[in-house]
XYZ file of C-alpha atoms in Angstrom:
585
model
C -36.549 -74.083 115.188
C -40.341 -75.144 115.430
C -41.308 -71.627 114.754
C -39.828 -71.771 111.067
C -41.948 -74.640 110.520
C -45.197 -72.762 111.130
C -47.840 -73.087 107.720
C -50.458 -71.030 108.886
C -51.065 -67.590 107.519
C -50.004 -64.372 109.939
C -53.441 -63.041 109.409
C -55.040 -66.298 110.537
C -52.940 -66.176 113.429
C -53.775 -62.721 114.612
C -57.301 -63.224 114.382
C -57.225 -66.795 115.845
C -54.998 -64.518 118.980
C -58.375 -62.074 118.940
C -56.126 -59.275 117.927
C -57.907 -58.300 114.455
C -61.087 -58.902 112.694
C -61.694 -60.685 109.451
C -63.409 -57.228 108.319
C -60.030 -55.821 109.538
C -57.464 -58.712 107.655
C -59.365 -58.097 104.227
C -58.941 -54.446 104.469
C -54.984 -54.591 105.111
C -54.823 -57.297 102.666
C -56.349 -54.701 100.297
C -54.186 -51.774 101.059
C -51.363 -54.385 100.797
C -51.491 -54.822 97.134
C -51.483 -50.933 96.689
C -48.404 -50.258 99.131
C -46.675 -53.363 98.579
C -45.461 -53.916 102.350
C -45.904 -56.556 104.550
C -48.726 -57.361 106.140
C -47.814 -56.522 109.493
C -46.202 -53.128 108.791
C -49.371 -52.712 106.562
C -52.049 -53.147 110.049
C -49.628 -50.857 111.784
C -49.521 -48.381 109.216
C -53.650 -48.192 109.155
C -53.647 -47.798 112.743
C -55.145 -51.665 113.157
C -52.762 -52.552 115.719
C -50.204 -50.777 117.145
C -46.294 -51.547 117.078
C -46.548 -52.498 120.995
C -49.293 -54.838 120.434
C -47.805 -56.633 117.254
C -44.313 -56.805 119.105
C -45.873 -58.783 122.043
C -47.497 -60.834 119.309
C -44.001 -62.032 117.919
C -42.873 -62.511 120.936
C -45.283 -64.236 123.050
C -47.662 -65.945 120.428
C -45.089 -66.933 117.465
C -41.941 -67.422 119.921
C -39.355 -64.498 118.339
C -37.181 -62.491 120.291
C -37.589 -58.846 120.011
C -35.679 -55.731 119.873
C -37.025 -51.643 120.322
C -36.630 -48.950 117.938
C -34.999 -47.276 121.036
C -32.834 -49.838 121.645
C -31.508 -50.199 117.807
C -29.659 -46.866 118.234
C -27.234 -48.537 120.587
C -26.292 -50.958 117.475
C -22.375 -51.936 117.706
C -20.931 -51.014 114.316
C -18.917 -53.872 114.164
C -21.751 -55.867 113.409
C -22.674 -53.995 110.455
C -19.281 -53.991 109.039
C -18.895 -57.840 109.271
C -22.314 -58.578 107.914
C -21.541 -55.457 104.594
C -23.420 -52.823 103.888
C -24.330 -54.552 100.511
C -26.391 -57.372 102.006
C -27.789 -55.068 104.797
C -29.195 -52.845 102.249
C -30.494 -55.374 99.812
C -32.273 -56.901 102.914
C -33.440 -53.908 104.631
C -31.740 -55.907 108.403
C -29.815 -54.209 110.809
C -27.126 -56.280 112.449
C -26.918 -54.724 115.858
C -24.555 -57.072 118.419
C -23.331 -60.224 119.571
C -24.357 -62.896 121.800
C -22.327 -62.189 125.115
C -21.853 -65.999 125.928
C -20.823 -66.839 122.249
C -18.975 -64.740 120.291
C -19.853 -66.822 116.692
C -23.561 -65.339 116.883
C -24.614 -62.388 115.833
C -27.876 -60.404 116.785
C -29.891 -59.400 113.438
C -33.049 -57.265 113.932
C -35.896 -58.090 110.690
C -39.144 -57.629 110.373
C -39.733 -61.070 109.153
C -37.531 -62.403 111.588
C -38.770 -66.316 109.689
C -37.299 -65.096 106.132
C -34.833 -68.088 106.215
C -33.375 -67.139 102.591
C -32.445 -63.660 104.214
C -30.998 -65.579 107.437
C -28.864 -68.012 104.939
C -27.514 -65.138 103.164
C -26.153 -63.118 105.981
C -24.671 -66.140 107.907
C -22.651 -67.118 104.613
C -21.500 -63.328 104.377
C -20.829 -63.069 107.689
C -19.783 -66.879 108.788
C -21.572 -66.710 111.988
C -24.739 -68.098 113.324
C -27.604 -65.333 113.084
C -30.004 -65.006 116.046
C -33.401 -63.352 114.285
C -35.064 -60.599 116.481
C -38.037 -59.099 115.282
C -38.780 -55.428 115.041
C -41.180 -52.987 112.786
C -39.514 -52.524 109.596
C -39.552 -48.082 110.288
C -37.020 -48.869 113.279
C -34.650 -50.231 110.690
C -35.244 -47.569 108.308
C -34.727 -45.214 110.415
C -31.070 -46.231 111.720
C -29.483 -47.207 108.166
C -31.531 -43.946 106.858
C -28.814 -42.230 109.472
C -26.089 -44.756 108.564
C -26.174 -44.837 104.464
C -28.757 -41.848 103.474
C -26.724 -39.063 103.067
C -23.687 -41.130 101.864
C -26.213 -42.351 99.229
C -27.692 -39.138 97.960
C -24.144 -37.490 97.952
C -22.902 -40.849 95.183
C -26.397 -39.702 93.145
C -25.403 -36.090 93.158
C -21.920 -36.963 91.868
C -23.523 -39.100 89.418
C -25.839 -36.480 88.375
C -23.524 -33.479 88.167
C -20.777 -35.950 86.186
C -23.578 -36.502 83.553
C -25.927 -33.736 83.455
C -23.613 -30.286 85.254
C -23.070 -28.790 81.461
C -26.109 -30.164 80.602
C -28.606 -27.512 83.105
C -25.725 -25.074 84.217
C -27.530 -21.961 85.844
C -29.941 -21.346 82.913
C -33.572 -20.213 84.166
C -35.186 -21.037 81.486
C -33.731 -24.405 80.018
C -36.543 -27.057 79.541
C -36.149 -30.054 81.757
C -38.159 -32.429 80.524
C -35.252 -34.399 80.159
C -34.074 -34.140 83.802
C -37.456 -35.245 85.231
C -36.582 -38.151 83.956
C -33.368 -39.085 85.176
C -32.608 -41.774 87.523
C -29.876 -39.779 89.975
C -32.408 -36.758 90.426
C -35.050 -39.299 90.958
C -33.067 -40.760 93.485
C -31.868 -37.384 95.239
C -35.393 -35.811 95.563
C -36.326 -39.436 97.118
C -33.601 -39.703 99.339
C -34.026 -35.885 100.610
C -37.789 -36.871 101.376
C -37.660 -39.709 102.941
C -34.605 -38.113 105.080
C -37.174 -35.233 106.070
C -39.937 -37.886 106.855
C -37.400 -40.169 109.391
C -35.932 -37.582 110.911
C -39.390 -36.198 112.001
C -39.420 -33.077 110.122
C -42.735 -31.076 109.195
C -41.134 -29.300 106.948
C -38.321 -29.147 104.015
C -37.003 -25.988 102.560
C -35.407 -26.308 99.019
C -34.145 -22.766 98.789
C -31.335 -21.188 96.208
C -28.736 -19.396 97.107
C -26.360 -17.176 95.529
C -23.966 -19.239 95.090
C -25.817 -23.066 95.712
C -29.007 -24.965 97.104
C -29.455 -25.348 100.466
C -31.729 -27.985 102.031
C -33.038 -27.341 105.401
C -35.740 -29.461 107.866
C -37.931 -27.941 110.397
C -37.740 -30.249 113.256
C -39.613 -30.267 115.896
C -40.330 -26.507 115.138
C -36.861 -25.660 114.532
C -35.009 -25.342 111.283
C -32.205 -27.075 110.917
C -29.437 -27.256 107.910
C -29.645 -31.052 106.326
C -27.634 -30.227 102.777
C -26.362 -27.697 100.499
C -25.744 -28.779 96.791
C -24.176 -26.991 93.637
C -26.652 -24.530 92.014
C -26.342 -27.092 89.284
C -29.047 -28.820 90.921
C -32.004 -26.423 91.362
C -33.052 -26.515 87.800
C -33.566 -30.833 87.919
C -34.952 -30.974 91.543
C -37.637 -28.327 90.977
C -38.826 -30.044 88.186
C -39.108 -33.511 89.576
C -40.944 -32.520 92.571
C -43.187 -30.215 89.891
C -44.133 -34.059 88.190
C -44.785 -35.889 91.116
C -46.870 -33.455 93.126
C -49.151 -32.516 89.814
C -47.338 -28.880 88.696
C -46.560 -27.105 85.810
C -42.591 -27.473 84.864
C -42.605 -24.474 82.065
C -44.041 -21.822 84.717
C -41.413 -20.425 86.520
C -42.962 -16.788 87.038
C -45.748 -17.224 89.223
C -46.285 -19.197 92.348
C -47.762 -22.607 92.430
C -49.166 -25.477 94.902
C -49.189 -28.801 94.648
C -49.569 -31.926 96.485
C -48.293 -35.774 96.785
C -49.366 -38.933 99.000
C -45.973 -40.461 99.307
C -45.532 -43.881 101.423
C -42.400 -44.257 103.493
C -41.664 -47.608 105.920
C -45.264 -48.500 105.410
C -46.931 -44.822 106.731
C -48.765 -42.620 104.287
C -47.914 -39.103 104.105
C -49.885 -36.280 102.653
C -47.324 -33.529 101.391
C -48.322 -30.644 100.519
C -45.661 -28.249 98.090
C -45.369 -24.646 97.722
C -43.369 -23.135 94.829
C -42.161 -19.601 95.197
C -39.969 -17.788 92.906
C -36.871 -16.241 94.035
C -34.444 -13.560 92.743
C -32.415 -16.808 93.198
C -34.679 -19.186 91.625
C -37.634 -21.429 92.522
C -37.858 -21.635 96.122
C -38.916 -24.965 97.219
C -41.178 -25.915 100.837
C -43.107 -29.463 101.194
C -44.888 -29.841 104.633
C -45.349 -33.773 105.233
C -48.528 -34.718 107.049
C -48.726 -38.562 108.202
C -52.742 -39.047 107.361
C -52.930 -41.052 110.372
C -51.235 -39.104 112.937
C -54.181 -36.409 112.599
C -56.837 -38.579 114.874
C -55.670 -39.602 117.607
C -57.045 -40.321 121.021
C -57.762 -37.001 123.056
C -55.579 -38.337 125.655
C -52.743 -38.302 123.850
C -53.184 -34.482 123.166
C -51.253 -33.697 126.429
C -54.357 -32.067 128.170
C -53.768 -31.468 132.557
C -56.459 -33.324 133.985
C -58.174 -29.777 134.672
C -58.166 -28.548 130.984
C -59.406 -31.927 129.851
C -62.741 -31.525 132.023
C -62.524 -27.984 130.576
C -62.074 -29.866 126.882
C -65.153 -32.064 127.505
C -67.992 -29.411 128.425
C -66.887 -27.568 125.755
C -67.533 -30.639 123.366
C -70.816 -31.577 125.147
C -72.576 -28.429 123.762
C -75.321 -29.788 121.800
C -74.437 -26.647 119.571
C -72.515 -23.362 118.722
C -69.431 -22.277 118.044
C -65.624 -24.229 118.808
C -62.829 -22.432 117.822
C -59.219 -23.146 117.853
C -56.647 -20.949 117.489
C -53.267 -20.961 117.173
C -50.345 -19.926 114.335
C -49.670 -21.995 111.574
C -47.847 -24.971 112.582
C -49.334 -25.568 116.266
C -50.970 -28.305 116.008
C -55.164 -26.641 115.248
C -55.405 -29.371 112.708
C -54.500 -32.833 115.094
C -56.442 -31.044 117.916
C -59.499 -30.327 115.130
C -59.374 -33.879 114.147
C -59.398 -35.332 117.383
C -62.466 -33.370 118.380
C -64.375 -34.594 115.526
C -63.070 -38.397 115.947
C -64.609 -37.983 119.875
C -67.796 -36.913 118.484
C -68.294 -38.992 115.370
C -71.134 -41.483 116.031
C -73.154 -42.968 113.574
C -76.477 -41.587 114.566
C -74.373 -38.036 114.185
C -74.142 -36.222 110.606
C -70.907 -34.794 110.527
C -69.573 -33.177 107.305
C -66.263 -30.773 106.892
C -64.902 -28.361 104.626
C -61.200 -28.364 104.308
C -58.192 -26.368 101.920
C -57.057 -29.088 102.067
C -58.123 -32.082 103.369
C -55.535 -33.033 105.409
C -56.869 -36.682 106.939
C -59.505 -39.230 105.792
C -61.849 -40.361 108.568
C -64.282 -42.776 108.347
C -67.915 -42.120 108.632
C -67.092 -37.713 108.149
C -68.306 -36.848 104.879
C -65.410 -34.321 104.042
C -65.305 -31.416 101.193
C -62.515 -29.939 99.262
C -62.932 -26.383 98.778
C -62.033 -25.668 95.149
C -61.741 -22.196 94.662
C -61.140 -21.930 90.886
C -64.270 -23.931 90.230
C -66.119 -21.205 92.562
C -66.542 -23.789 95.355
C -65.037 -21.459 98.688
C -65.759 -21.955 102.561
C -68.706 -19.818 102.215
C -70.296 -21.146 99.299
C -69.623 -24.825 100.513
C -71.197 -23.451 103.841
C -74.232 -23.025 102.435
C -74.649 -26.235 100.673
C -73.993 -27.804 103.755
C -76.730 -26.231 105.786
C -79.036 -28.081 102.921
C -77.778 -31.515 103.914
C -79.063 -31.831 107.520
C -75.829 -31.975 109.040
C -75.175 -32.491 112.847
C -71.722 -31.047 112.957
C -70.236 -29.026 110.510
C -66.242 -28.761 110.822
C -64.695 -25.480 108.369
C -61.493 -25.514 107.983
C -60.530 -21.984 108.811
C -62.425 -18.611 108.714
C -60.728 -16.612 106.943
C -63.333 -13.685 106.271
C -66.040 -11.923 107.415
C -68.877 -13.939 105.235
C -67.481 -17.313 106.136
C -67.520 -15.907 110.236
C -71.822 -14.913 109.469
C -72.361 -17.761 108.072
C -70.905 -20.170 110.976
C -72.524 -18.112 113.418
C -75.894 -18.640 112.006
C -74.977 -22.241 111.467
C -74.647 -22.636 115.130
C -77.286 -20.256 116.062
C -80.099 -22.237 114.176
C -78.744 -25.890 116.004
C -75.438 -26.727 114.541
C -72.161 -27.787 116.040
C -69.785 -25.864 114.323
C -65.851 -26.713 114.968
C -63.299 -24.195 113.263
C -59.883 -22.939 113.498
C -58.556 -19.261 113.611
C -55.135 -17.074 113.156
C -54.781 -15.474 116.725
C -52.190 -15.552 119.784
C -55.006 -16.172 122.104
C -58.715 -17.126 123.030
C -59.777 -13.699 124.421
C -58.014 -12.341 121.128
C -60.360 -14.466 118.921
C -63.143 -12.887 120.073
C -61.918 -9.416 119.030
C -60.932 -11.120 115.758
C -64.311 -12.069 115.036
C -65.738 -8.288 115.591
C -62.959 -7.023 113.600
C -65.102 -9.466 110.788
C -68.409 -8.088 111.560
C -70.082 -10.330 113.822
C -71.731 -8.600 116.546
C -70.515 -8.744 120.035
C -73.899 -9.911 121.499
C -74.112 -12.799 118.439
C -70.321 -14.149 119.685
C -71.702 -14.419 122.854
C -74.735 -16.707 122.045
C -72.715 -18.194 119.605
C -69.787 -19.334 120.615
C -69.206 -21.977 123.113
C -65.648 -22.677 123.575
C -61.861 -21.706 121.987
C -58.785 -23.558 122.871
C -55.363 -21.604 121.914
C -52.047 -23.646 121.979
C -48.855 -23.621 120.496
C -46.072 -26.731 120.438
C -42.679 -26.596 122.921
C -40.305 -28.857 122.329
C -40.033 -31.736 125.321
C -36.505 -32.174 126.889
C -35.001 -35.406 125.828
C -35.324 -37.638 129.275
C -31.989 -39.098 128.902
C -30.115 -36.542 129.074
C -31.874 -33.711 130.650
C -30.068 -32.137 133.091
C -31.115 -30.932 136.682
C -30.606 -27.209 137.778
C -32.208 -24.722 140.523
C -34.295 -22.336 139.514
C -32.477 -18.812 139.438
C -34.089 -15.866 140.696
C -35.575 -14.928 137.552
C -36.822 -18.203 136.027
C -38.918 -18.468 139.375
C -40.679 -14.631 138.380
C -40.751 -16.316 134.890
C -42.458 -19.330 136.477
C -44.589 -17.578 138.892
C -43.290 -19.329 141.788
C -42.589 -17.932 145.229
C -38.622 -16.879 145.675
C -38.672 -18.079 148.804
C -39.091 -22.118 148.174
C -36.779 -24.176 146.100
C -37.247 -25.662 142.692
C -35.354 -27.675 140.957
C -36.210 -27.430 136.458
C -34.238 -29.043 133.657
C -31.999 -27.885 130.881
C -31.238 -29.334 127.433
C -27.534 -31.048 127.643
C -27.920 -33.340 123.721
C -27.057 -36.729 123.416
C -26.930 -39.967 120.786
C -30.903 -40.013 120.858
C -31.389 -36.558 120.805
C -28.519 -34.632 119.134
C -29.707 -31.337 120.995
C -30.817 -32.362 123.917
C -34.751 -32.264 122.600
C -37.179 -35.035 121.683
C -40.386 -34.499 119.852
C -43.166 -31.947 120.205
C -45.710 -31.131 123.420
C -48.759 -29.051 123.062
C -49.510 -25.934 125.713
C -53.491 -25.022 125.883
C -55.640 -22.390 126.966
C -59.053 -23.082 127.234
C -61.516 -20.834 127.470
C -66.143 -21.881 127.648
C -67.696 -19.580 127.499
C -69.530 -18.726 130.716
C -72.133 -16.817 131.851
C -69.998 -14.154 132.801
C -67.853 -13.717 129.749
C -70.984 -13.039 127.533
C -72.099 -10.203 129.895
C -69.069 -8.722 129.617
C -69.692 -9.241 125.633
C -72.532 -7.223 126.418
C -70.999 -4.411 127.767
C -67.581 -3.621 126.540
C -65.273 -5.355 124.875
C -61.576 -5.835 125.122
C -59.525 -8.508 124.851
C -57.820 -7.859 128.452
C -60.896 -7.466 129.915
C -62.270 -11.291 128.698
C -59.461 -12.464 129.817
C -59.133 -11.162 133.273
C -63.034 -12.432 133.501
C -61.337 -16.614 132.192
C -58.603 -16.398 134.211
C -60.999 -15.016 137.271
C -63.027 -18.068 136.468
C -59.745 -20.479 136.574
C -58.521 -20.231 132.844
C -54.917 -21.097 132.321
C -53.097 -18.849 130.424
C -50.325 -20.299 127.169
C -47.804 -19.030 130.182
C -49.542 -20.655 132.686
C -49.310 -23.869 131.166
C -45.503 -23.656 129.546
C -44.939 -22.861 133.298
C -46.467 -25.848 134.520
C -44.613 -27.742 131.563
C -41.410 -26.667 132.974
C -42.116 -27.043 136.680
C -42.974 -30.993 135.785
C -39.866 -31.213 133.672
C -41.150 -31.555 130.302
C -39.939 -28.764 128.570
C -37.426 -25.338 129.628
C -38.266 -22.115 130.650
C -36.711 -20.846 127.376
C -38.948 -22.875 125.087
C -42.172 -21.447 127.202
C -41.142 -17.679 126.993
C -40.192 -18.605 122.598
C -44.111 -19.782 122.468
C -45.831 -17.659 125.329
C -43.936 -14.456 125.419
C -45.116 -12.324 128.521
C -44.184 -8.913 128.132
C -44.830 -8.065 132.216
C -42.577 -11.092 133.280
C -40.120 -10.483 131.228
C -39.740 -7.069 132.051
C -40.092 -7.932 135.919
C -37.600 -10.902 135.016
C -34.962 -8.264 133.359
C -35.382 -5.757 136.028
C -34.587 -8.508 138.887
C -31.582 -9.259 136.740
C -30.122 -5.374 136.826
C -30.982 -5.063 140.136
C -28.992 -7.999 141.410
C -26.096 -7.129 138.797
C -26.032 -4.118 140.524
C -26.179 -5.133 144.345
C -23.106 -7.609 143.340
C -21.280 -4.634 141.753
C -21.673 -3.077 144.749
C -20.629 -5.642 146.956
């Protein structure tokens, strides 16, 4: 095939097809060396050029067929058992069909689909002709992750209890210097990771037990049970992921933090690990944070067109105050990043400070707040006011100090973008006086908070149509008499429970004329918000209920994120009454 024959260089070829820049080839080629993937996966993995964009490349400019991630999960497992699971995993290739008009080829998805030692080696294992189809080496990953990872962490904790079980036993305070070292708890904590990571988990809980270890994944917001092991294991797995995220393996007594950048299928993670002691034992959570996936485009937030415009004259204050609230794990951080990506411009000045740093971005000048070395939000704060800074971005405010000192930030000029603990934007504002600020300084302060939380998004395969009962329409706030047909979660191969990644639900609230004279005059938290929603705020329930209506997510996800006390009392009480009219009947 001509396309085998080619001499020229990939990188050449994508700049010669206008896709990259040199600037943008010698900075993947960099990275390269440090990550030691391809060079494709490598401008994919730095955000150069997206999967889409290098899959038409393949296919239209160098000739290869190509195959979907989406598509991979329908792999026939006949395939993989003529080609062996030795040579598939030495060659990180899926086999995933047959030609329908002649049986003696068989479909291989690569991501160097020209590799002609790798095609040579899997037509003499499996004696058939191999037709090469090109797709991002995390597609594959991801499907023989789900095909050999747990079968291959279960053969290293076999190996590792055979060898080491009398070794560690249940003593708390054995040294296990010698386990850190080990090649089958290596493995194990590796394998559990990277697991987390491809399933799309946040989170992983390493927790002890009574009698064992279990392993469990938040995904998509909901914990879920991936593993339990023999208590023989804590001991070893603690103190590997002590040495690789930086912690202290003789210190068992007192809580410690840590953190790793870890690199799986090409993406770089930042995970960041907590270490709690049990009456069990050393309880175990890493949060994984792909440093890319924090700045993104703001329309990929999942804004309605009206919160958007909502979104944007909030950002196109010159200066003050934007706050975003939310609890931990609803997305502040991607929607704080994002922000600061739409306004970074070179004539701007923008400089953060972070605990911790959760994304690089060029151009931001970004500080680490250090608290042992006596370097905290507010004393960073005021070392930032000295370096004429445009926007200033703080992490959280967490006290009453680090609240002053933003307001006076954005009093005197400043563009000050923060994030805050509360269930809701009127509630922020409370918050704040609860800190000290004065009512009548929030007011000329702030411009602008955005509360949201993260639903879970029905998975569109297998979603299943319903009409709305009775209550769901109170719930939903739409009028009994007119049909509407929602969705429900059924589960299927792509999902497993009948959910699919992660959608954000906003309320936004500027700041209007309006809602600082009622700063002025009383305050309440009810009261602000009647005055938003007066001035055509959407509520959290207002826009879960929208979510459902358009058949993204399920009425029972909105009420788990937006619980409304009045609807769901007015939603019970419709219930009785009809249970009791049918009684009756």
């Amino acid at each position: 095939m001509a396309i085998f024959g080619a001499k020229k260089r990939l990188g050449d070829m994508l700049i010669d097809a206008g896709i990259i820049t040199e600037e943008q080839l010698q900075k993947a080629l960099e990275e390269q060396k440090s990550r030691g993937t391809r060079l494709g996966e490598t401008l994919m993995a730095l955000n150069i050029i997206s999967e889409e964009a290098f899959t038409d490349f393949m296919e239209n400019e160098r000739g290869f067929k190509t195959v979907s991630g989406e598509e991979l999960k329908d792999y026939d497992p006949k395939a993989l058992e003529i080609v062996g699971d030795a040579l598939i995993k030495k060659h990180q290739v899926l086999p995933f069909g047959f030609d329908e008009d002649n049986i003696n080829i068989i479909k291989v998805a690569m991501s160097e689909p020209d590799n002609l030692l790798v095609i040579d080696d899997v037509e003499m294992a499996s004696g058939m002709e191999v037709e090469p189809y090109f797709t991002a080496q995390r597609n594959i990953s991801i499907i023989l992750d789900k095909i050999y990872g747990k079968a291959s962490t279960m053969e290293a904790v076999e190996d590792f209890e055979t060898q080491h079980a009398a070794e560690y036993g249940d003593e708390e305070d054995k040294e296990e210097d010698d386990a850190i070292g080990d090649a089958p708890i290596v493995k194990i904590v590796r394998s559990m990771m990277q697991q987390a990571i491809r399933e799309g988990a946040s989170d992983m809980h390493v927790e002890p037990m009574e009698h064992g270890v279990r392993v469990r994944n938040r995904v998509d917001g909901m914990l879920q049970i991936d593993a339990e092991y023999s208590r023989t294991m804590l001991s070893a797995m603690t103190a590997r992921i002590k040495i690789v995220s930086g912690l202290d393996i003789s210190e068992k007594r007192k809580p410690q933090d840590g953190r790793i950048t870890y690199v799986v299928d090409g993406v770089e993670y930042d995970i960041r690990v907590s270490i709690l002691p049990t009456v069990y034992g050393e309880k175990t959570v890493m949060r994984f944070t792909k440093k890319q996936g924090l700045t993104q485009a703001k329309s990929n937030l999942g804004l309605y067109p009206d919160d958007e415009v909502k979104l944007d004259g909030i950002m196109n204050n010159p200066h003050g105050i934007i706050l975003v609230t939310g609890p931990t794990g609803s997305g502040k951080s991607t929607t704080c990043y994002t922000v600061l990506n739409e306004l970074n411009k070179p004539d701007v000045n923008i400089i953060t400070v972070e605990d911790p740093v959760e994304a690089n971005i060029a151009g931001i000048n970004q500080v680490q707040v250090n608290v042992k070395a006596g370097l905290t939000f507010a004393s960073a704060l005021r070392s930032i006011l000295r370096q004429d800074p445009d926007i200033i971005m703080i992490g959280e405010i967490r006290d009453g100090e680090t609240a002053q000192i933003a307001v006076q930030a954005s009093i005197t000029g400043h563009l000050v973008v923060s994030t805050l603990h509360t269930n809701s934007t009127s509630a922020s504002i409370t918050r704040l006086i609860d800190m000290g600020v004065e009512p009548y300084m929030i007011g000329d302060a702030v411009v602008g908070i955005i509360a949201q939380r993260l639903v879970r998004r029905l998975c569109p395969d297998c979603k299943a149509p319903h009409e709305a009962t009775p209550q769901e329409k109170k719930l939903l706030d739409w009028p009994q008499d007119k049909p509407l047909t929602i969705y429900s979660p059924v589960g299927c191969d792509k999902c497993g429970n009948g959910y699919k990644g992660r959608r954000a639900i906003y309320e936004i609230m500027p700041i209007s004329a309006n809602i600082r004279r009622v700063l002025h005059e009383t305050v309440t938290a009810e009261i602000i918000e009647n005055t938003a929603k007066a001035e055509g705020m959407n509520t959290l329930k207002m826009s879960g209920a929208r979510n459902v209506i358009d058949g993204i997510t399920t009425v029972s996800e909105m009420m788990r994120v937006a619980y409304d006390m009045d609807a769901q009392t007015a939603a019970s009480a419709m219930s009785s009454e009809e249970e009791q009219t049918e009684a009756g009947a």
